[in-house]
């Protein structure tokens, strides 16, 4: 068998070279978006469970029964018309409520790494009291007073 070469025009060559360069560029960009995120060195954060909060009279109420808040040390993201809150159970009868919006660029904090809340946008980290433990967040999260009665947590906003 003999091989036949097909002449390639300059236009075809340049078009092919541009397609190859664009493909390599997109592959690099997409690989930068995957894998480990800035939220933790190994990308091992977990997404918090979400619960609905009922807003009335400057208070958001959350039922503990049947939610991820049943165990001490657990935490959830509370969504309500009053805003989003990070709610953590610190003992059998005590809870901590924090603003659920990152102080860096306003992303909703939806992840956790153990007892640390983690912003999925740029990796800011907060302890359960809302204090910044890792930037780029410039300020702590606002903390709200809570009460717990008859299986319902009340966040006073």
Coordinates of C-alpha atoms in Angstrom, one line a residue:
X1 CA 0.0 0.0 0.0
X2 CA 1.2 3.4 -0.8
X3 CA 0.4 6.4 1.4
X4 CA -1.1 9.5 -0.2
X5 CA -0.6 12.9 1.3
X6 CA -3.3 15.5 1.0
X7 CA -2.2 19.0 0.8
X8 CA -3.5 21.3 3.5
X9 CA -4.1 24.9 2.8
X10 CA -2.8 27.6 5.1
X11 CA -6.4 28.4 6.1
X12 CA -7.1 24.8 7.1
X13 CA -3.9 24.6 9.1
X14 CA -4.5 27.9 11.0
X15 CA -8.1 26.9 11.7
X16 CA -7.0 23.5 13.1
X17 CA -4.2 25.1 15.2
X18 CA -6.7 27.6 16.6
X19 CA -9.2 24.8 17.5
X20 CA -6.4 22.9 19.3
X21 CA -5.3 25.9 21.2
X22 CA -8.8 26.8 22.3
X23 CA -9.5 23.2 23.3
X24 CA -6.3 23.2 25.5
X25 CA -7.3 26.6 27.0
X26 CA -10.9 25.3 27.9
X27 CA -9.5 22.1 29.4
X28 CA -7.2 24.1 31.6
X29 CA -10.1 26.4 32.7
X30 CA -12.5 23.6 33.4
X31 CA -9.9 21.6 35.4
X32 CA -9.4 24.7 37.6
X33 CA -13.1 24.6 38.4
X34 CA -13.2 21.0 39.5
X35 CA -11.4 18.9 42.1
X36 CA -10.4 20.5 45.4
X37 CA -12.2 23.7 46.1
X38 CA -10.8 26.7 48.1
X39 CA -13.1 25.8 50.9
X40 CA -10.7 23.2 52.4
X41 CA -7.3 21.8 51.5
X42 CA -8.8 18.5 50.5
X43 CA -12.2 19.8 49.4
X44 CA -13.7 17.6 52.2
X45 CA -16.5 20.0 53.3
X46 CA -20.0 18.7 53.6
X47 CA -23.1 20.6 52.6
X48 CA -25.3 21.6 55.5
X49 CA -28.9 20.3 55.7
X50 CA -31.6 22.9 55.1
X51 CA -34.6 23.6 57.2
X52 CA -37.4 26.1 56.7
X53 CA -37.9 28.7 59.4
X54 CA -41.3 30.3 60.1
X55 CA -41.0 34.1 60.5
X56 CA -43.4 36.1 62.7
X57 CA -43.1 39.0 65.1
X58 CA -39.3 39.5 64.5
X59 CA -38.6 35.9 65.3
X60 CA -37.8 32.8 63.2
X61 CA -38.9 29.5 64.6
X62 CA -37.5 26.1 63.7
X63 CA -38.8 22.8 64.8
X64 CA -36.0 20.4 66.0
X65 CA -38.1 17.2 65.7
X66 CA -37.2 15.3 62.5
X67 CA -34.4 17.7 61.5
X68 CA -30.6 17.4 61.5
X69 CA -30.6 19.4 64.8
X70 CA -31.6 16.3 66.9
X71 CA -28.0 15.7 67.9
X72 CA -25.7 18.0 70.0
X73 CA -23.0 19.3 67.7
X74 CA -25.2 19.3 64.6
X75 CA -25.9 22.3 62.4
X76 CA -28.2 23.4 59.6
X77 CA -28.9 26.3 57.3
X78 CA -32.2 27.9 58.1
X79 CA -34.0 29.5 55.3
X80 CA -36.8 32.1 56.0
X81 CA -38.2 35.3 54.6
X82 CA -36.2 37.1 57.3
X83 CA -33.0 35.7 55.8
X84 CA -30.7 32.7 56.1
X85 CA -29.2 31.6 59.4
X86 CA -26.6 29.1 60.5
X87 CA -28.1 27.2 63.5
X88 CA -25.9 24.9 65.6
X89 CA -26.9 22.8 68.6
X90 CA -24.3 23.4 71.3
X91 CA -26.0 21.3 74.1
X92 CA -29.3 19.5 74.9
X93 CA -31.0 22.9 75.4
X94 CA -28.8 25.5 73.8
X95 CA -28.3 26.7 70.2
X96 CA -26.2 29.3 68.4
X97 CA -27.7 31.3 65.5
X98 CA -25.5 33.2 63.1
X99 CA -26.1 35.3 60.0
X100 CA -25.7 32.8 57.1
X101 CA -24.2 35.4 54.7
X102 CA -20.4 35.6 54.4
X103 CA -18.9 38.9 55.3
X104 CA -16.5 38.7 52.3
X105 CA -18.8 39.0 49.3
X106 CA -22.2 38.0 50.5
X107 CA -22.4 34.4 49.5
X108 CA -24.6 32.1 51.5
X109 CA -22.5 29.9 53.8
X110 CA -23.8 26.4 53.1
X111 CA -20.8 24.1 54.0
X112 CA -19.1 22.8 57.1
X113 CA -15.9 21.1 58.0
X114 CA -16.5 19.6 61.4
X115 CA -17.4 22.4 63.7
X116 CA -16.3 25.1 61.2
X117 CA -18.7 26.8 58.9
X118 CA -17.2 27.3 55.4
X119 CA -18.2 29.7 52.6
X120 CA -18.3 27.8 49.3
X121 CA -17.4 30.8 47.2
X122 CA -13.9 31.8 48.5
X123 CA -13.2 29.5 51.5
X124 CA -13.8 31.9 54.4
X125 CA -14.1 29.9 57.6
X126 CA -16.0 30.7 60.8
X127 CA -16.2 28.9 64.2
X128 CA -19.6 28.2 65.8
X129 CA -19.6 31.6 67.5
X130 CA -19.2 33.3 64.1
X131 CA -15.6 34.4 64.5
X132 CA -13.4 34.3 61.4
X133 CA -10.9 31.5 61.6
X134 CA -9.7 31.8 58.0
X135 CA -10.0 34.6 55.4
X136 CA -10.7 36.3 53.2
X137 CA -13.7 37.3 55.3
X138 CA -13.0 40.7 57.0
X139 CA -15.5 40.4 59.9
X140 CA -17.3 37.9 62.1
X141 CA -20.8 36.8 61.5
X142 CA -23.6 38.5 63.4
X143 CA -24.9 36.3 66.3
X144 CA -28.6 36.2 67.3
X145 CA -30.1 35.3 70.6
X146 CA -32.0 32.0 70.7
X147 CA -34.5 30.3 73.0
X148 CA -35.5 26.6 73.1
X149 CA -39.0 25.6 74.3
X150 CA -41.1 22.5 73.5
X151 CA -38.8 21.3 70.7
X152 CA -38.8 24.7 68.9
X153 CA -35.8 27.0 68.5
X154 CA -36.6 30.7 68.3
X155 CA -34.1 33.0 66.7
X156 CA -34.7 36.6 67.7
X157 CA -34.0 38.8 64.7

